Short mmCIF file of C-alpha atoms in Angstrom, two decimals:
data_model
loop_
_atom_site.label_atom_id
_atom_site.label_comp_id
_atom_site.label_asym_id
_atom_site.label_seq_id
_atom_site.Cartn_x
_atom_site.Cartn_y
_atom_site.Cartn_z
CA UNK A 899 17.22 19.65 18.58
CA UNK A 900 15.85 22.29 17.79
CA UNK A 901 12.67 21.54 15.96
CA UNK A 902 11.65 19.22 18.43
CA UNK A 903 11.50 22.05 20.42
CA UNK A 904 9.25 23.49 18.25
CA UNK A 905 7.30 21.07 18.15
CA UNK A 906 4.50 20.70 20.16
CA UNK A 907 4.42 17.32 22.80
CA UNK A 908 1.42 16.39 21.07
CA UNK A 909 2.95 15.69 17.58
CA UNK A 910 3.48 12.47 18.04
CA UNK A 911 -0.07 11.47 19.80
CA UNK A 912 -1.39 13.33 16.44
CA UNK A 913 0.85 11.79 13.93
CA UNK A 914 0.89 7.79 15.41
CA UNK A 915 -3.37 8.44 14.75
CA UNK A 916 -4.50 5.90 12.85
CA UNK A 917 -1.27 4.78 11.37
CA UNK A 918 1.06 1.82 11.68
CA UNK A 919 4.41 3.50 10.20
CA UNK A 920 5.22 5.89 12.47
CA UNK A 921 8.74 7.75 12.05
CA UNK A 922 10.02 6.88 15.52
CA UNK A 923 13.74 7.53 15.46
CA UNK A 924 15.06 10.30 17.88
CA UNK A 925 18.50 11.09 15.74
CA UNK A 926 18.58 13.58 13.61
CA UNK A 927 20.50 13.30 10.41
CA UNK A 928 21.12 14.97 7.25
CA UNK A 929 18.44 14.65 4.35
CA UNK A 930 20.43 12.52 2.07
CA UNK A 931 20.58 9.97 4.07
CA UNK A 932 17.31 9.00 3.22
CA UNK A 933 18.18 7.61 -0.01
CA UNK A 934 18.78 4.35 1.83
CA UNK A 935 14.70 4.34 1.53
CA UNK A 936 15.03 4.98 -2.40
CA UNK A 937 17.35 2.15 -2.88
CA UNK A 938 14.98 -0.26 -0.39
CA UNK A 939 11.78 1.61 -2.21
CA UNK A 940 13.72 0.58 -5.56
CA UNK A 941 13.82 -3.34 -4.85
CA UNK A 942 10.49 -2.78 -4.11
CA UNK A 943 8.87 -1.31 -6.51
CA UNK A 944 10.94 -3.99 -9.24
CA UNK A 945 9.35 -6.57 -6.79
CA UNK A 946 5.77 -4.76 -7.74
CA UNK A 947 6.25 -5.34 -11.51
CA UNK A 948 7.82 -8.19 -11.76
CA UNK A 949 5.81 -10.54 -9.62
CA UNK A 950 2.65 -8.67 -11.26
CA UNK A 951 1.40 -7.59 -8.35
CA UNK A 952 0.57 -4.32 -9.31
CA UNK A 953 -1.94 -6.05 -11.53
CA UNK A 954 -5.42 -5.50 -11.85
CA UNK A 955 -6.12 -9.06 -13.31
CA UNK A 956 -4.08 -10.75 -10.38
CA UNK A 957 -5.98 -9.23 -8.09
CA UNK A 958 -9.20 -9.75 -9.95
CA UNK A 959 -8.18 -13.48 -9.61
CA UNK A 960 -7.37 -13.54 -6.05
CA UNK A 961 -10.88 -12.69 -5.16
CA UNK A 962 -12.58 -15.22 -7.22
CA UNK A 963 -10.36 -17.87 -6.31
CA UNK A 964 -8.59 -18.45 -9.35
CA UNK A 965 -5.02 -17.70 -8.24
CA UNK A 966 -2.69 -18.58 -5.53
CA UNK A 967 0.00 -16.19 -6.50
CA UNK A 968 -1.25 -13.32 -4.37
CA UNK A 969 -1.46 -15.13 -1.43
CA UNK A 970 1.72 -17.10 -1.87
CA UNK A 971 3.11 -13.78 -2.24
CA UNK A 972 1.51 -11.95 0.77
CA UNK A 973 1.86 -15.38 3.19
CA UNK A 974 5.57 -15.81 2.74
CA UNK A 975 6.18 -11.88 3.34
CA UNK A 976 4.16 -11.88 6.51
CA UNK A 977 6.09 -15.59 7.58
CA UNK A 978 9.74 -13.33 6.55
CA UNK A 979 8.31 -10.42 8.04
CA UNK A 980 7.41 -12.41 11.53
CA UNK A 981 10.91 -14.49 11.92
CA UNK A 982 12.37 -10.83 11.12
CA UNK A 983 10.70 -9.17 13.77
CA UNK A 984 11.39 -11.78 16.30
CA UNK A 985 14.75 -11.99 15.48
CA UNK A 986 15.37 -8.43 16.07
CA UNK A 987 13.25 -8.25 19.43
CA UNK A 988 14.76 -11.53 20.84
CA UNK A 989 18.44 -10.38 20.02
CA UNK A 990 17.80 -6.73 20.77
CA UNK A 991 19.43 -5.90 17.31
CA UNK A 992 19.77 -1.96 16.93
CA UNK A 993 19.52 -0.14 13.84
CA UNK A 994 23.04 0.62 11.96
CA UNK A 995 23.60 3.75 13.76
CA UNK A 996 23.15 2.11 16.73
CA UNK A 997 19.58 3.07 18.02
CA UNK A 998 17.36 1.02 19.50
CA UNK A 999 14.50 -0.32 17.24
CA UNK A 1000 11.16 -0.04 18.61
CA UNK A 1001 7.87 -1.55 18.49
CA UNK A 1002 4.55 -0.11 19.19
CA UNK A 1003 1.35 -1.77 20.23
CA UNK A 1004 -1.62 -1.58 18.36
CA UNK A 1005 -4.85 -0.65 19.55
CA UNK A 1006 -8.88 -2.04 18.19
CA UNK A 1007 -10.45 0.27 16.70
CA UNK A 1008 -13.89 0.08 14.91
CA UNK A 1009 -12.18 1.79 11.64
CA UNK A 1010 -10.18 -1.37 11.35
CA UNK A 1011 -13.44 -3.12 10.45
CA UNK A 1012 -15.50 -0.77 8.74
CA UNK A 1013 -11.98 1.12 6.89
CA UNK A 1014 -10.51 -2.75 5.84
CA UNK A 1015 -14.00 -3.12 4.63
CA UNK A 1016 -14.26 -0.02 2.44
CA UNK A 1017 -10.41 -0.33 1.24
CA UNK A 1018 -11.20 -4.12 0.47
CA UNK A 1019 -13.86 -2.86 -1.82
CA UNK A 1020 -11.49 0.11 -3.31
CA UNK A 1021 -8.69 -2.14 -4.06
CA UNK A 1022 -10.21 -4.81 -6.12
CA UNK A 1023 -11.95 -1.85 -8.23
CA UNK A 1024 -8.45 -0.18 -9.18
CA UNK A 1025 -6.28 -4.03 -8.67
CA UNK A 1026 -4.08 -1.66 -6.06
CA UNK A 1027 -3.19 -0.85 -2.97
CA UNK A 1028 -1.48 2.24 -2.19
CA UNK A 1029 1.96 0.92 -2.74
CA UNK A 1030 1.17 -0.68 -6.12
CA UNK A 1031 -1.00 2.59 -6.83
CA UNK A 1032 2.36 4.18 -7.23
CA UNK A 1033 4.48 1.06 -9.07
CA UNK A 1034 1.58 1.61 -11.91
CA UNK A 1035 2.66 5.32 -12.43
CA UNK A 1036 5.88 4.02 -12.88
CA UNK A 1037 5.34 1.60 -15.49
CA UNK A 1038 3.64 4.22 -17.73
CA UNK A 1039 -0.15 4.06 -16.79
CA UNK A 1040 -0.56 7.94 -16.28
CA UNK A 1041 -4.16 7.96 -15.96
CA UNK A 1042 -3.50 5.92 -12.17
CA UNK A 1043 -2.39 9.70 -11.02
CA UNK A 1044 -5.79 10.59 -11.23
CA UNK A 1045 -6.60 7.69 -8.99
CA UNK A 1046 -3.64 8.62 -6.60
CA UNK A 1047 -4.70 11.99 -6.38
CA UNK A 1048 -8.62 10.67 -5.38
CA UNK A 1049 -6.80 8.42 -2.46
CA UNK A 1050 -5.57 11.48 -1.78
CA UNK A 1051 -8.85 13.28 -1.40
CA UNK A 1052 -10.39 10.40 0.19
CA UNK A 1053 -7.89 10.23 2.75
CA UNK A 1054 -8.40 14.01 3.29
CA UNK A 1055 -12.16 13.44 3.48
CA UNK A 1056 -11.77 10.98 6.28
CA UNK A 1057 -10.00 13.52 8.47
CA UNK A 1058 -12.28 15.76 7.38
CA UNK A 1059 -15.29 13.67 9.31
CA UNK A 1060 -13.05 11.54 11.68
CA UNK A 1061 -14.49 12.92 14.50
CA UNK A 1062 -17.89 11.89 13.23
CA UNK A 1063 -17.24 8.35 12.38
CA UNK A 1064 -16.79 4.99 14.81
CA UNK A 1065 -13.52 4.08 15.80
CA UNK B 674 19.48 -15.96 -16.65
CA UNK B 675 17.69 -13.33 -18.88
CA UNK B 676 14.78 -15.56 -19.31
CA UNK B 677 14.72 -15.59 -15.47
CA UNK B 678 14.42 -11.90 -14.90
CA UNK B 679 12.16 -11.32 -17.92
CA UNK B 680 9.56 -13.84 -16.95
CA UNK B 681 7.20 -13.09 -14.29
CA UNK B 682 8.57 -13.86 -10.68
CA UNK B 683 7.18 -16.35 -8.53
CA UNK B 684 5.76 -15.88 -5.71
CA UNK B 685 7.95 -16.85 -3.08
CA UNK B 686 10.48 -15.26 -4.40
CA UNK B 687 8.63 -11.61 -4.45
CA UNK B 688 7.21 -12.79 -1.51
CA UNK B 689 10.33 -13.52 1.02
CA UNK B 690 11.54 -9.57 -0.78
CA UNK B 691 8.60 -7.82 0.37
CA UNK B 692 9.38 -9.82 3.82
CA UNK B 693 12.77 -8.83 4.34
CA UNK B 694 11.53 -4.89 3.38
CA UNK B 695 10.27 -5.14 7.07
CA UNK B 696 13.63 -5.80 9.19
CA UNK B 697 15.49 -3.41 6.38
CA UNK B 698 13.59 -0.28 7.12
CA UNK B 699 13.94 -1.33 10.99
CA UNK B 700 17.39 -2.07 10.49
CA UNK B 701 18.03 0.93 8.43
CA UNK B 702 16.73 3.46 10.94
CA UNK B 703 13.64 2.05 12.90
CA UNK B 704 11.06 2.83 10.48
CA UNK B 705 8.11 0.86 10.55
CA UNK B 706 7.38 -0.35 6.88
CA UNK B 707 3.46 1.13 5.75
CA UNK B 708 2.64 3.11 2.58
CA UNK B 709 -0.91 4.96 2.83
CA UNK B 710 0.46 7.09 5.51
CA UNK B 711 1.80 8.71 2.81
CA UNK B 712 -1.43 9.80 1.38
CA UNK B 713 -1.93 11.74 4.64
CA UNK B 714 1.37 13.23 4.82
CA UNK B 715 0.50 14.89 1.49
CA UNK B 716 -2.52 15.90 3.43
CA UNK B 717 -0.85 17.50 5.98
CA UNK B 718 1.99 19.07 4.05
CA UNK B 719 -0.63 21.06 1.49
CA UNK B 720 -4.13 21.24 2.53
CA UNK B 721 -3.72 20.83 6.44
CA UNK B 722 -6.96 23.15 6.45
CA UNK B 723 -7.18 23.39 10.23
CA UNK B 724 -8.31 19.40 10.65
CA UNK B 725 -6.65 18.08 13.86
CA UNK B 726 -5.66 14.42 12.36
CA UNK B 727 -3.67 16.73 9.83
CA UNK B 728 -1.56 18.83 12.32
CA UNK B 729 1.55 17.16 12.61
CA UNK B 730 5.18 17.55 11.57
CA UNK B 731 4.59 16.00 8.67
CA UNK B 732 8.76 16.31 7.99
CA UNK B 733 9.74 13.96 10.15
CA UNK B 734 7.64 11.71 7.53
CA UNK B 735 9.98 12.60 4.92
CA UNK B 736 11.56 9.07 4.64
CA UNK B 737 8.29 7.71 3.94
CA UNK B 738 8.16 9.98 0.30
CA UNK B 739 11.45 9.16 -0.56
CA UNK B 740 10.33 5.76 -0.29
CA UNK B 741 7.36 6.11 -2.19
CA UNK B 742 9.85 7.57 -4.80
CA UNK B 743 12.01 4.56 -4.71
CA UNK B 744 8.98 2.02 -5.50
CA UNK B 745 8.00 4.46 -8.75
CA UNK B 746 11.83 4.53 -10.02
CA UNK B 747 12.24 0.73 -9.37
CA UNK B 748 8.59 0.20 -11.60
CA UNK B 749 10.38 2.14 -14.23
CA UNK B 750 13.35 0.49 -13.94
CA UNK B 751 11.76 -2.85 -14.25
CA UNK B 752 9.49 -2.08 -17.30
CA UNK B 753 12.09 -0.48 -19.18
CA UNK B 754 14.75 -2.65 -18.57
CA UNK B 755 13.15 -6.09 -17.17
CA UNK B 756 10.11 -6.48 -18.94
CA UNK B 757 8.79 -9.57 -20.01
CA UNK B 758 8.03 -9.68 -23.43
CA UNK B 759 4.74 -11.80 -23.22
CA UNK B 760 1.11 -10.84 -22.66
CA UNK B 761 0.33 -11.36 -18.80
CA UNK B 762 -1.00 -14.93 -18.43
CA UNK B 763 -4.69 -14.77 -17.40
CA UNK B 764 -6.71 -17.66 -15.82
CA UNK B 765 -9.34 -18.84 -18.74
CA UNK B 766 -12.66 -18.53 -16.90
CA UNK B 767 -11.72 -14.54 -15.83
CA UNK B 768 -10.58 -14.17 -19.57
CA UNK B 769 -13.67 -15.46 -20.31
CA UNK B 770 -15.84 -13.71 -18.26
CA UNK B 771 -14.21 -10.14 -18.52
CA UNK B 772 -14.69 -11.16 -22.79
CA UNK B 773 -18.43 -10.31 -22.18
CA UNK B 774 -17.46 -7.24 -20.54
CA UNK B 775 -15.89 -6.14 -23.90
CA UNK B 776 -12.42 -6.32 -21.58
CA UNK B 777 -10.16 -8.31 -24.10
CA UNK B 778 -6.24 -6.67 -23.86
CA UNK B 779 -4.32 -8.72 -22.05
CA UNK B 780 -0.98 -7.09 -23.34
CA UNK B 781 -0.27 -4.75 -20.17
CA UNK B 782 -0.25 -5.93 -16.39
CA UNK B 783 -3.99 -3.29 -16.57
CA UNK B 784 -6.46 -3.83 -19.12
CA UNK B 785 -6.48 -0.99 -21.26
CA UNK B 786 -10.10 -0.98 -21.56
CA UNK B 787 -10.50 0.33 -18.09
CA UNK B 788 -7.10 2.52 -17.09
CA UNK B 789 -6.81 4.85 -19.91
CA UNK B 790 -7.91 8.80 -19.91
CA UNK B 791 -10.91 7.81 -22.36
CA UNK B 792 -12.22 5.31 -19.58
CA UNK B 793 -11.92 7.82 -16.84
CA UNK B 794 -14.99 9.61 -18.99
CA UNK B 795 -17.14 6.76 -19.35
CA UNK B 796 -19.00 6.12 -15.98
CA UNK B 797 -17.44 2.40 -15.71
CA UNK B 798 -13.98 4.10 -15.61
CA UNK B 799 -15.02 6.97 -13.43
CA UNK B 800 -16.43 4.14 -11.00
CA UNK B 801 -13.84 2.54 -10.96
CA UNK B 802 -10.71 5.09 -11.13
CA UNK B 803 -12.11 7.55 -8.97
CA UNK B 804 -14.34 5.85 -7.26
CA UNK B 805 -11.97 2.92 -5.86
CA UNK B 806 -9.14 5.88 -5.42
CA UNK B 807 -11.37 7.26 -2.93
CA UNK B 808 -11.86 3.92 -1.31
CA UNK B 809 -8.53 3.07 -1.08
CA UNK B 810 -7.74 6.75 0.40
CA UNK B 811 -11.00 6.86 2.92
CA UNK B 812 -10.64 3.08 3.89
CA UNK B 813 -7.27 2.45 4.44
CA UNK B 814 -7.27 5.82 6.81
CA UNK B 815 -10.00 4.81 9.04
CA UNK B 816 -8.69 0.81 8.95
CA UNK B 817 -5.12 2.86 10.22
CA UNK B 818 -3.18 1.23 7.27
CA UNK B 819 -3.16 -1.03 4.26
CA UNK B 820 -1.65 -4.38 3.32
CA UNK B 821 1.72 -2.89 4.00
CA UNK B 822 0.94 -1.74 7.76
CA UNK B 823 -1.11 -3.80 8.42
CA UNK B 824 -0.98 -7.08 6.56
CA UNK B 825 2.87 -6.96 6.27
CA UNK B 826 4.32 -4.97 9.06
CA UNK B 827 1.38 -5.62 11.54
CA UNK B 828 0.84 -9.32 11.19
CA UNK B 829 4.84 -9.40 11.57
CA UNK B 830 4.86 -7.54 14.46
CA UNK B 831 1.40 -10.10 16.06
CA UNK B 832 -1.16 -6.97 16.24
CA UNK B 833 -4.43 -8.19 16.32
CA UNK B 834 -5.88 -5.32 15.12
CA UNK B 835 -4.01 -5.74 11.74
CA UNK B 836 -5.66 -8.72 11.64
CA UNK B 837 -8.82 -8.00 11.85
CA UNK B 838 -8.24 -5.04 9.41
CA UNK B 839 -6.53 -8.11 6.86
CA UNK B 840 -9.51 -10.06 7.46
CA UNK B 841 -11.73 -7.09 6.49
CA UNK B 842 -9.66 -6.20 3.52
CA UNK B 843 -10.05 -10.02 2.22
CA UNK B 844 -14.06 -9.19 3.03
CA UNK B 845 -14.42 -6.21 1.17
CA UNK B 846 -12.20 -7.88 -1.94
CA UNK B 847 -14.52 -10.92 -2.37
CA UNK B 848 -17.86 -8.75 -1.65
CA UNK B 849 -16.53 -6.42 -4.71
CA UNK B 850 -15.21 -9.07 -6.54
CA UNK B 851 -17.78 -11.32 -6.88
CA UNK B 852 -21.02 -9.54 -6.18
CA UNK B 853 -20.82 -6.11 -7.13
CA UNK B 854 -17.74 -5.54 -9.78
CA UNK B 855 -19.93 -7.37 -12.04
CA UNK B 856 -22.44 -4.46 -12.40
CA UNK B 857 -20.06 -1.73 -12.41
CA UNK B 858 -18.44 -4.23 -15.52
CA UNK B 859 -21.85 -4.09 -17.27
CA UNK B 860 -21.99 -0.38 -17.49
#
């Protein structure tokens, strides 16, 4: 309770900024309990490797046409993803502590177009997104942290000039 | 059944996994599945610098690393213990093509010739490595979100936004793909 008094009301305007994952959940619990989102990240990042999507030459063939995989794999997540969501809006299902799960709207914004655009080009170049950016690490292929780390400054660099650029 | 974990997964099996990630982080305490938020959170936790977009309480975020933890344990996990003995299988006209780009090792899921420390001094490699880090970090920002937030979790959730920002992703993959990675490759 407390830090939410120290926090200032604006936090979340600031923080729900050009994101889609926002931490919205009002309880407070203790730290470990976030290793429920290791053992979910886990699955995941097995998922990553094992499917190959964390690589470069799948993605070089998605562009050019010369693979379904990646969009079998991205097309049945988003159809899961959808009946998921509906599910759990049309039934009202609540998280497993009992909290209400909720859903924000998103709104247009010109970064969606030129952004997608510019992170289209960046993720054929290193056959990641930021998700498989990290998978890579993990299956040995240290020279990736250097391209983490440059996301990283990138991302800085945009909030750097956000104020400049359309949205 | 060893054969079945070693080989390469299909799609629709990774694919209806990566699906269900979405109602298990809702389920598991409302968190809305995305992973370059995470890039800012770093952001804000060590070189806030006195930007606006970067003063939040980044803690509350916390989940999200330990996520990002899980996905690098469950990669290590999965070479180590699930790997598939075979070179990755490579459609014959990109083989072909990336041939006269001196890009010929197939035996890792990244081509060796590109994501090593010696490439990242070459100025292919630094193109590329630091170059389309900075892309992904810059454009998924400004787009609000990546293929997780917004292609994933977005499209689930019926946001057009996220799909224009999918759209746009697709754009900016074929534009690279087929009209300028070829010159970068020549380098």
């Amino acid at each position: 309770m407390q830090t939410q008094q120290a926090t200032p009301d604006t936090d979340f305007e600031v923080r729900s900024t050009d994101t889609i994952c926002v931490n919205e959940s009002q309880q407070q619990h203790p730290g470990w309990y976030n290793l429920k989102y290791l053992a979910v990240g886990v699955v995941f990042g097995i998922v990553f490797v094992k499917a190959e999507i964390i690589s470069w030459f799948r993605i070089q063939e998605m562009f050019r046409l010369q693979s379904f995989h990646m969009y079998g794999v991205i097309g049945t997540a988003v159809v899961v993803g959808m009946i998921s969501v509906w599910l759990i809006k049309k039934f009202k299902v609540k998280t497993i502590h009992g909290e209400e799960i909720s859903f924000q709207k998103k709104k247009f914004s010109k970064g969606q177009i030129y952004g997608g655009l510019l992170f289209g080009l960046g993720w054929t170049l290193t056959g990641a997104c930021p998700g498989p950016l990290f998978a890579q690490i993990g299956t040995g292929v240290y020279v990736v942290i250097v391209v983490v780390l440059s996301a990283i400054a990138g991302t800085w660099v945009y909030g750097y000039f956000r104020e400049k650029l359309p949205h | 059944m060893l054969q079945a974990i070693q080989a390469p997964w299909p799609w629709y099996v990774a694919g209806a996994l990566i699906g269900l990630i979405v109602p298990a982080l809702l389920l598991l305490g409302n968190k809305h599945f995305g992973i370059s938020a995470n890039l800012r959170h770093v952001c804000a936790a060590c070189f806030p610098a006195g930007i606006k977009f970067f003063q939040y309480n980044w803690k509350k975020e916390i989940w999200n690393f330990v996520f990002v933890g899980g996905i690098i344990i469950g990669a290590i996990i999965a070479t180590q213990l699930m790997s598939n003995p075979d070179p990755v299988a490579i459609h014959p006209d990109l083989a072909k093509e990336l041939a006269t780009y001196n890009i010929n090792d197939h035996s890792g899921m990244l081509p060796k010739e590109l994501f090593s420390f010696e490439s990242l001094f070459t100025l292919r490699g630094l193109i590329m490595l630091i170059g389309g880090g900075f892309l992904v970090g810059f454009g998924t920002r400004w787009a609000g979100g990546c293929t997780s937030g917004h292609s994933i979790m977005g499209l689930s959730n019926l946001q057009l936004p996220s799909l224009i920002a999918t759209i746009m992703f697709m754009v900016g993959g074929f534009i690279m793909a087929n009209l300028i990675l070829p010159f970068i490759l020549r380098l």
